[in-house]
Short mmCIF file of C-alpha atoms in Angstrom, two decimals:
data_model
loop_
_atom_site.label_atom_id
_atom_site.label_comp_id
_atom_site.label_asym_id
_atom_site.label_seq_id
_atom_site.Cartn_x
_atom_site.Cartn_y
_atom_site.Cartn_z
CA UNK U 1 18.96 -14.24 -22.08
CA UNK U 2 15.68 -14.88 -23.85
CA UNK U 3 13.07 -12.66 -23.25
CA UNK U 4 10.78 -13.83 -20.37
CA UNK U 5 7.49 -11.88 -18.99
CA UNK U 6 7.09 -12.22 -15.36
CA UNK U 7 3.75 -11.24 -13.90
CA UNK U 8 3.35 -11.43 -10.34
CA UNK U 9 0.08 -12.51 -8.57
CA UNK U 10 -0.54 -11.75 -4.76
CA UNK U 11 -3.11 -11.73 -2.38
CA UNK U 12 -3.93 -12.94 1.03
CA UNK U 13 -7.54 -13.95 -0.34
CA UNK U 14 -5.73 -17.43 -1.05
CA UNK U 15 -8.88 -18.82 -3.18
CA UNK U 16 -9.35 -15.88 -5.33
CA UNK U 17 -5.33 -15.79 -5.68
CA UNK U 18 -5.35 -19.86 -6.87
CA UNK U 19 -8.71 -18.94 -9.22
CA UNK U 20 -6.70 -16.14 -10.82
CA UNK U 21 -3.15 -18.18 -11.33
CA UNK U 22 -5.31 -21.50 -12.70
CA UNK U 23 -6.75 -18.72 -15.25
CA UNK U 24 -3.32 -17.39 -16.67
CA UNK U 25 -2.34 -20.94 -16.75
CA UNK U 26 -5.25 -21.87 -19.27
CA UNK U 27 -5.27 -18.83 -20.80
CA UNK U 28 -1.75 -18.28 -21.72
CA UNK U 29 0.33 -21.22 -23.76
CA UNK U 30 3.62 -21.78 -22.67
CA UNK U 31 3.11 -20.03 -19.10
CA UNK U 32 4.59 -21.64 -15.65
CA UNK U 33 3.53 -21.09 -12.46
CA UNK U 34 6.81 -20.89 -9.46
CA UNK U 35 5.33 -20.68 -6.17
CA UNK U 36 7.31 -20.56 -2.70
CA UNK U 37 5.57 -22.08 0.08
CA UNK U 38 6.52 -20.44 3.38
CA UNK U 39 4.18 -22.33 5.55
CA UNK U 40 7.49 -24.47 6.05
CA UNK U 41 9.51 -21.41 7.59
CA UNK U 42 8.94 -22.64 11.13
CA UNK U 43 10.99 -25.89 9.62
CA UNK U 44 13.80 -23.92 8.26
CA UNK U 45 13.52 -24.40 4.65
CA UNK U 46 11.23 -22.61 2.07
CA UNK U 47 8.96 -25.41 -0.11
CA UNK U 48 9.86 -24.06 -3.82
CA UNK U 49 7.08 -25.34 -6.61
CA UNK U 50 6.89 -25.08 -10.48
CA UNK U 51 3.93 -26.02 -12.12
CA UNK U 52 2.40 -25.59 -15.78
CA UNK U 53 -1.28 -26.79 -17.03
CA UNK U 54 -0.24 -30.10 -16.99
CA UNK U 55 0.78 -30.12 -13.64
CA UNK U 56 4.12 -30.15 -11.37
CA UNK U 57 7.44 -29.83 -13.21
CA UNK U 58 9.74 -29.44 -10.53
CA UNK U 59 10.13 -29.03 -6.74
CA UNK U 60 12.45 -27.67 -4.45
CA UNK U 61 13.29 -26.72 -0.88
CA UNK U 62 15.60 -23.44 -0.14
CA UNK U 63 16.85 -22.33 3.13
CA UNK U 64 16.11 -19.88 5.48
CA UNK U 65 18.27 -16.51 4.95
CA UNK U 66 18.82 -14.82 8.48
CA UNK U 67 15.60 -16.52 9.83
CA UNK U 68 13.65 -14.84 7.06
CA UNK U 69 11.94 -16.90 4.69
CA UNK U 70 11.00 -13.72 2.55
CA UNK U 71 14.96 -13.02 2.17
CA UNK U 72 15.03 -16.69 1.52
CA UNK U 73 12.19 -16.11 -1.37
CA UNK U 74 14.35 -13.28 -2.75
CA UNK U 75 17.70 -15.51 -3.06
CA UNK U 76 15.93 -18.28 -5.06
CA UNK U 77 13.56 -16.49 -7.11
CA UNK U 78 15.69 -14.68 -9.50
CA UNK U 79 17.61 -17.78 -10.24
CA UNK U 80 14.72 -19.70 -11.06
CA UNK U 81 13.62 -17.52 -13.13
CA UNK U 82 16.53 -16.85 -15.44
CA UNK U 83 16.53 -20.81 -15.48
CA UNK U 84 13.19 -20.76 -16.70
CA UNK U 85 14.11 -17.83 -19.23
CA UNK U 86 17.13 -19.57 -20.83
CA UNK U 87 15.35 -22.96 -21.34
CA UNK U 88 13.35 -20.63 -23.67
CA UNK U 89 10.49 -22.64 -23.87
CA UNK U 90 8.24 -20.62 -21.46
CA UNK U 91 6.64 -17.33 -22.43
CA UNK U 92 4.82 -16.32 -19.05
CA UNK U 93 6.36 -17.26 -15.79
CA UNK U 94 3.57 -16.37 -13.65
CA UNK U 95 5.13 -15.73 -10.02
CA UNK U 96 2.43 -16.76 -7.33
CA UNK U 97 3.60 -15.28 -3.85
CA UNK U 98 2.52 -16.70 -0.35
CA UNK U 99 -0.94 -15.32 1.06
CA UNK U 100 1.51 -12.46 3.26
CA UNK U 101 4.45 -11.47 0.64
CA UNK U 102 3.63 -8.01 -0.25
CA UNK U 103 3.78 -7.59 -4.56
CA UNK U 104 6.21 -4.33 -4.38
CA UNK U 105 9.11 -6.22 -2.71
CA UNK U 106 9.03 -9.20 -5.39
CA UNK U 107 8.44 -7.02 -8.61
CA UNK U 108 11.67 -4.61 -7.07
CA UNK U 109 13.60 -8.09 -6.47
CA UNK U 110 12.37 -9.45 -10.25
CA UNK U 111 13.39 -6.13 -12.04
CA UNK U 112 16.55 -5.42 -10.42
CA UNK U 113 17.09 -9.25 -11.23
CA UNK U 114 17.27 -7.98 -15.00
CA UNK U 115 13.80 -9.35 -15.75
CA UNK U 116 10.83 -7.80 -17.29
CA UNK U 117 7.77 -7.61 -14.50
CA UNK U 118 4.59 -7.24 -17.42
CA UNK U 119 2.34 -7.23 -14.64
CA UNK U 120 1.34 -7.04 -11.05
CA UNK U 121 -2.11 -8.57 -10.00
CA UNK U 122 -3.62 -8.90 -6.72
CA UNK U 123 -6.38 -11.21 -6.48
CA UNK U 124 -9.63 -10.44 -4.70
CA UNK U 125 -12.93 -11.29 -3.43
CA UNK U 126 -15.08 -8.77 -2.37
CA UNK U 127 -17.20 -10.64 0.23
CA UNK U 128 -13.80 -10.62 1.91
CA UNK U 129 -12.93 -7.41 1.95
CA UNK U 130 -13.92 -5.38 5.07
CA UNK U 131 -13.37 -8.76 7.12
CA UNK U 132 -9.74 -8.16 6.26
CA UNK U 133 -9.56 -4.75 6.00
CA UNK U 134 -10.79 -4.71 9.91
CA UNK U 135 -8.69 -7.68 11.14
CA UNK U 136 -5.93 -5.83 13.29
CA UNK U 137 -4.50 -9.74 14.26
CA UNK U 138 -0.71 -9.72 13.91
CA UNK U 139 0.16 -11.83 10.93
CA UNK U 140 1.84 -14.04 13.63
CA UNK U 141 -1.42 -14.79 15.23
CA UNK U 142 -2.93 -16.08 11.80
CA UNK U 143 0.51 -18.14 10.84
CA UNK U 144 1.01 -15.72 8.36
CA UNK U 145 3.99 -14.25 9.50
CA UNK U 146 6.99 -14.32 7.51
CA UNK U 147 9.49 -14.24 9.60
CA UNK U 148 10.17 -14.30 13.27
CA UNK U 149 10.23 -10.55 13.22
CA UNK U 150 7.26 -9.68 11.43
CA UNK U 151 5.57 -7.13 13.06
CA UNK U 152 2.97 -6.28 10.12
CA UNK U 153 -1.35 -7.17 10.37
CA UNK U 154 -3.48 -8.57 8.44
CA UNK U 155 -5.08 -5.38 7.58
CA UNK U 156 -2.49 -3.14 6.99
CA UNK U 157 -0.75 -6.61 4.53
CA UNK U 158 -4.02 -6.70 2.57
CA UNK U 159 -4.63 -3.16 2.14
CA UNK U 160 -0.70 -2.84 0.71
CA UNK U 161 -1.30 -5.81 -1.38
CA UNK U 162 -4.72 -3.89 -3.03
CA UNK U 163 -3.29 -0.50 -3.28
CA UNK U 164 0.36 -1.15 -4.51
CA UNK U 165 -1.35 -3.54 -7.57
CA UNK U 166 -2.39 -1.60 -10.94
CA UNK U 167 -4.72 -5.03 -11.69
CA UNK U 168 -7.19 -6.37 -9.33
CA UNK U 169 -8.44 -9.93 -10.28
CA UNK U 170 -12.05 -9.99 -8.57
CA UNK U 171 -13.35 -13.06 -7.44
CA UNK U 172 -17.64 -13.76 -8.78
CA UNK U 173 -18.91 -13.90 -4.63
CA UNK U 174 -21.98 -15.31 -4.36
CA UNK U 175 -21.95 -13.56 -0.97
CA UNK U 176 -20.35 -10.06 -2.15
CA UNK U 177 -23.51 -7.35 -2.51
CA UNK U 178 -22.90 -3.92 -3.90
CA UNK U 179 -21.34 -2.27 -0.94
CA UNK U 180 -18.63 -5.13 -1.20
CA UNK U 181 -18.05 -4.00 -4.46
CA UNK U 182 -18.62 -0.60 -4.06
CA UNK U 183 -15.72 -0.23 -1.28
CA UNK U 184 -13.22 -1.67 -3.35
CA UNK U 185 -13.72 0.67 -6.18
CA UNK U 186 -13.51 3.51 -3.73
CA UNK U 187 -10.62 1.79 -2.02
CA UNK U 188 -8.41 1.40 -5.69
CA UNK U 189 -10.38 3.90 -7.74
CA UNK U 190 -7.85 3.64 -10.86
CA UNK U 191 -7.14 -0.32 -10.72
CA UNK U 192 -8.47 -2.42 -13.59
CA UNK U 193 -10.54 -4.80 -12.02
CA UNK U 194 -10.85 -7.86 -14.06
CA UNK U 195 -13.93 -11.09 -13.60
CA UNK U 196 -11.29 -14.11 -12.74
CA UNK U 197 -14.03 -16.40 -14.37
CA UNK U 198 -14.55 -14.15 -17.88
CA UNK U 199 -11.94 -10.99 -18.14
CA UNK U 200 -9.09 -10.64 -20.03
CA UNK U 201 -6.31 -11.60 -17.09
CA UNK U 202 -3.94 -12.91 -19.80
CA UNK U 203 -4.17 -9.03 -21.01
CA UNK U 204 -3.56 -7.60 -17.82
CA UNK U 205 -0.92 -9.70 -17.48
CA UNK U 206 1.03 -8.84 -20.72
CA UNK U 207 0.10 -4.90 -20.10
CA UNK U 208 3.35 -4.09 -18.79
CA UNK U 209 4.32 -2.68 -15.48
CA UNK U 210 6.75 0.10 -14.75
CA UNK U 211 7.68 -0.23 -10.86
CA UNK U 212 9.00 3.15 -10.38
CA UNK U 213 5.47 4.52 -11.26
CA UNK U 214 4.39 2.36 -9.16
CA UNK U 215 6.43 3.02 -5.67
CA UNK U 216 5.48 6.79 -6.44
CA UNK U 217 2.31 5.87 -6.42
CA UNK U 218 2.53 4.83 -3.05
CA UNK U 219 4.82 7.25 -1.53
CA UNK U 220 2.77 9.69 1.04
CA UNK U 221 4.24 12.75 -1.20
CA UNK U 222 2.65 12.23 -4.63
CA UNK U 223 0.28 9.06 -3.60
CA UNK U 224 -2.19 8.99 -5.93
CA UNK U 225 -5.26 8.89 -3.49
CA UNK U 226 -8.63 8.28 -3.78
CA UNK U 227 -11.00 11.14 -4.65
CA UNK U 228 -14.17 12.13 -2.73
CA UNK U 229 -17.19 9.16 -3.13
CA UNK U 230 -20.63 8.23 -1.90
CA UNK U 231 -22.43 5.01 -3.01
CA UNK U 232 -24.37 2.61 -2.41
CA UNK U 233 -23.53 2.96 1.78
CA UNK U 234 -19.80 4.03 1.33
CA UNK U 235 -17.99 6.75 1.68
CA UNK U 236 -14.65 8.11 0.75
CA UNK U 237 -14.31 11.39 2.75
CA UNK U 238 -10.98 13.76 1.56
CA UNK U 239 -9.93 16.36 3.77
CA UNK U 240 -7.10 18.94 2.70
CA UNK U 241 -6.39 21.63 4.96
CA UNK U 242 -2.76 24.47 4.95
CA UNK U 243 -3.04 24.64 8.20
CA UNK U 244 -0.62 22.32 10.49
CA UNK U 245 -2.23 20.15 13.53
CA UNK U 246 -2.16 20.98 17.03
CA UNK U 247 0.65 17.77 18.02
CA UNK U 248 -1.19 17.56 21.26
CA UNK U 249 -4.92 17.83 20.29
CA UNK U 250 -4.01 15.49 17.28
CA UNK U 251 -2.35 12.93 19.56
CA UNK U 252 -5.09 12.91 21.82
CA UNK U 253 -7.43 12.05 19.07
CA UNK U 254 -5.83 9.72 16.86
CA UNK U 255 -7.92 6.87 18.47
CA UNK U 256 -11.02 7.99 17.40
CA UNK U 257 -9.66 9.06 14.07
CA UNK U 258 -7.70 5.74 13.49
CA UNK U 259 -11.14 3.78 14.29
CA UNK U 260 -13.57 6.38 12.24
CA UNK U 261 -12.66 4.48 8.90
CA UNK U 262 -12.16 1.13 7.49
CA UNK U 263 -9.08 2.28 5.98
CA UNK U 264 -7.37 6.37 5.88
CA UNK U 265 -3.82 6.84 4.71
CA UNK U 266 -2.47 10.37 3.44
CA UNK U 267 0.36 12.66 4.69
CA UNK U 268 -0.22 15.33 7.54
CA UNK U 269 1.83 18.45 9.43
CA UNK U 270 2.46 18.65 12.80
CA UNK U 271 2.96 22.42 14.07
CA UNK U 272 5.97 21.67 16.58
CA UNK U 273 8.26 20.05 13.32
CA UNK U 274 6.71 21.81 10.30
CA UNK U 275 9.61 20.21 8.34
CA UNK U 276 8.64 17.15 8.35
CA UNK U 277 6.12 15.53 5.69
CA UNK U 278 4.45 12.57 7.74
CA UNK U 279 3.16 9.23 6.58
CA UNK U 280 -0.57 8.05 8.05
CA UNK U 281 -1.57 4.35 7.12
CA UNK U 282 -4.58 3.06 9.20
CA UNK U 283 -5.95 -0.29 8.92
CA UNK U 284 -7.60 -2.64 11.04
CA UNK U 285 -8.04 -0.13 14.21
CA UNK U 286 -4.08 0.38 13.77
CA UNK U 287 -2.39 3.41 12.83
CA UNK U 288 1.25 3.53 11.63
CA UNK U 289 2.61 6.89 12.00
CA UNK U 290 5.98 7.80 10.40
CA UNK U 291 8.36 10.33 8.90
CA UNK U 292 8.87 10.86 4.92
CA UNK U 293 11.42 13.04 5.21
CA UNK U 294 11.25 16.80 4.32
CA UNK U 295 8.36 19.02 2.82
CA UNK U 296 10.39 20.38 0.13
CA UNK U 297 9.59 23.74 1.13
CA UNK U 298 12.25 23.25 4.13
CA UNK U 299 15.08 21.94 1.49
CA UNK U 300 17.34 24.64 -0.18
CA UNK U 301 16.80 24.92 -3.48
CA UNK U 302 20.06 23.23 -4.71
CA UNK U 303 18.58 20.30 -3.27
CA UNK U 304 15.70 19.98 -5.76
CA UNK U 305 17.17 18.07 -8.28
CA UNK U 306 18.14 14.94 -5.98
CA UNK U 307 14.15 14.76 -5.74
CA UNK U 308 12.72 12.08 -8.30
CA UNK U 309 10.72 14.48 -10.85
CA UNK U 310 7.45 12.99 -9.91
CA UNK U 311 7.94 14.46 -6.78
CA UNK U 312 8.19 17.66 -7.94
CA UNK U 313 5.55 17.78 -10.40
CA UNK U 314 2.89 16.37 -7.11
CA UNK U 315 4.43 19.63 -5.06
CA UNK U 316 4.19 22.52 -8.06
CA UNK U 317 0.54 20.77 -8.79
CA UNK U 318 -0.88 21.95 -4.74
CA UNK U 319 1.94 24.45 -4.12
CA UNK U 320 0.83 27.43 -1.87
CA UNK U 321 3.08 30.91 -1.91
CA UNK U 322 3.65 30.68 1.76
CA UNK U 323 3.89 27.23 3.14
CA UNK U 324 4.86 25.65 -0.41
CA UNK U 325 3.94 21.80 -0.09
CA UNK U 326 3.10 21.52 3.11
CA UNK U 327 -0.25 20.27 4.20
CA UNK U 328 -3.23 17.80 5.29
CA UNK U 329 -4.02 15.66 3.03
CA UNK U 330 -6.24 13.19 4.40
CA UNK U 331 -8.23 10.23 2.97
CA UNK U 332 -11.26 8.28 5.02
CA UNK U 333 -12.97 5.58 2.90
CA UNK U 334 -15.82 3.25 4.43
CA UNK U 335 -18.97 1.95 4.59
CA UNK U 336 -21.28 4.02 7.52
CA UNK U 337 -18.88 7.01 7.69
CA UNK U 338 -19.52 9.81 9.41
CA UNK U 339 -18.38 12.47 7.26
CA UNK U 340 -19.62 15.25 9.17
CA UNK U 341 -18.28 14.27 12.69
CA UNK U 342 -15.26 13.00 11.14
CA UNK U 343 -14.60 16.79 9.91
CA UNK U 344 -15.57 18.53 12.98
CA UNK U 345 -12.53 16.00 14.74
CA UNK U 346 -10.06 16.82 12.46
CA UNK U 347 -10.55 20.67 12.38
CA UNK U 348 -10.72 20.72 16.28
CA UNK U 349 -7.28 19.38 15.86
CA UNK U 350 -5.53 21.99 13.45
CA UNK U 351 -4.12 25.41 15.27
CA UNK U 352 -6.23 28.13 16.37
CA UNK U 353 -6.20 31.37 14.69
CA UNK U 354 -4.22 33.02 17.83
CA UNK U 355 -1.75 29.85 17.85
CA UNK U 356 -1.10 29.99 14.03
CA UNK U 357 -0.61 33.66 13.85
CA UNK U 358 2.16 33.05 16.64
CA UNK U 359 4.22 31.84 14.06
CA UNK U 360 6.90 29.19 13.68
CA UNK U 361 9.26 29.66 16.58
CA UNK U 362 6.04 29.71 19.01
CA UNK U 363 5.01 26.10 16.82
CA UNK U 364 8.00 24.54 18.01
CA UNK U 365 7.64 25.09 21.47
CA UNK U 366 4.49 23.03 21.41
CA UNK U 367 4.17 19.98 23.40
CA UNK U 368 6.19 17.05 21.42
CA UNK U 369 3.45 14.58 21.97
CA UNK U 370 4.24 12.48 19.08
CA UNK U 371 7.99 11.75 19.99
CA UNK U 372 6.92 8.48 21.73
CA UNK U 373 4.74 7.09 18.88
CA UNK U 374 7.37 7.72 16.49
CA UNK U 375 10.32 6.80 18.79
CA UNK U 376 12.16 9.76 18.68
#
């Protein structure tokens, strides 16, 4: 099969998103643009489109998969794409995904698919930003929802769609002012932001993308988080503490916690199941609580090399000689934050001295006041 770059191009900032795709299209000779339309879901079909700078080339409908227009997505876009790669006149198939498809399910589908993702972009505009960010409206509620099922928000969609992408396209927002701009540096500290009207997007596009890197980069044990910030009226606030939380003085604060921040998202330890490495992702007023699996400080050693090598290296980089990986790790970042409260909530929540030194056995017998949240 020919060799075909596939960069993919997300974003529920659907303006900025169209902006950015028109770009690659003038930009780059020989590039395509396939685009699945699943405003049509509630129809049972999926509206497939394939476009270059001349305009439409082809159009097709696909059907629903098991109600789910994203499985229906999946099914049809690796096809289309080795179609497009062994007519072997196309050098860039740009793949533009519906406002709610996240990017790290489509460049997983593309690669396993055989195909070469050389970039994933998610296009932005910063007026926009904190609008979405604080929208806790189930996607359903917007018709955004991709499938009958789909339980996700707007905020926590968007924020996945920013912080999974190594690229953000950046939209020139007359409206956007320096805290816009300022939060979303703070929110994706190492992207490459790129002008849609004057950067080098073909560039970004052609960089090349490696998607395990990439889903490490997101996984709550080696996540590569942002760092403590203060500008221009926002703040990103880390907090790192060895100490595990109090399950019932944590529970019983999460709703101030969850609402202290535009966005937080980390890993934390919870006294009565120090085992177990958990997953905080806050968006919108929403906070998704969940289990990663172990700390591997509770996994025999044998068990070590099943765990990806990144992994280890994030562990042996913050490891401590008595409670190994296991920690806080917590990251606030938003405009008006109250750093200083914020801190005096979360340390009111880890053990006392007298509770910690009763050790491990005593831990466990603490209330289990997350088992409901996390459906145990």
């Amino acid at each position: 099969m020919p060799d075909l770059s596939v960069v993919i191009v997300g974003g529920l900032h659907s303006d900025a998103r169209k902006a950015a795709v028109d770009r690659l299209l003038t930009d780059v000779p020989g590039s395509v643009v396939l685009h699945h339309d699943l405003a049509t879901a509630a129809s049972g079909t999926v509206v497939r489109t394939v476009r270059d700078a001349g305009g439409v080339q082809d159009t097709g409908e696909t059907p629903l998969v098991n109600d789910c227009a994203c499985c229906a997505l999946r099914e049809d876009l690796v096809p289309e794409l080795r179609r497009l790669a062994d007519a072997g006149d196309t050098r860039l198939a740009v793949v533009e995904l519906w406002d709610s498809v996240e990017p790290k399910a489509m460049a997983e589908v593309v690669t396993a698919g055989g195909l070469t993702v050389t970039g994933v972009i998610t296009a932005v505009d910063p007026a926009l930003l904190l609008p979405y960010l604080g929208n806790g409206d189930d996607l359903a509620e917007a018709g955004l929802a991709a499938a009958a099922t789909d339980q996700r928000t707007v905020a926590d969609t968007f924020a996945r769609q920013l912080e999974y992408a190594p690229v953000l396209a950046v939209a020139e927002s007359e409206e956007a002012d320096d805290e816009d701009r300022e939060l979303l540096a703070q929110l994706h500290p190492t992207a490459r932001r790129v002008p849609i009207g004057h950067g080098d997007l073909a560039g970004a596009a052609l960089a090349g993308f490696d998607v395990e890197a990439a889903a490490a980069a997101q996984h709550p044990a080696c996540a590569l988080l942002p760092t403590d910030a203060d500008a221009h009226g926002v703040t990103t606030f880390v907090w790192h503490r060895r100490r595990p939380f109090h399950p019932e003085r944590l529970y019983a604060a999460l709703e101030d916690l969850t609402c202290a921040a535009a966005r937080s998202r980390g890993r934390f330890w919870l006294a009565d199941k120090p085992d177990t490495l958990f997953h905080w992702d806050a968006a919108g007023g929403a906070l998704c609580v969940e289990s990663a699996g172990p700390w591997l400080a509770s996994l025999p050693d044998a068990a070590w090399e099943m765990v990806p090598p990144v992994r280890r290296a994030a562990a042996a980089l913050d490891w401590h000689p008595e409670h190994g990986d296991c920690c806080q790790h917590l990251v606030f970042t938003s405009p008006g934050l109250d750093r200083e409260g914020l801190q005096r909530l979360l340390e009111s929540c880890l053990l006392t001295d007298a509770e910690y030194a009763a050790g491990r056995d005593a831990w466990q017998q603490l209330p289990h006041a997350f088992d409901t949240l996390l459906e145990v």
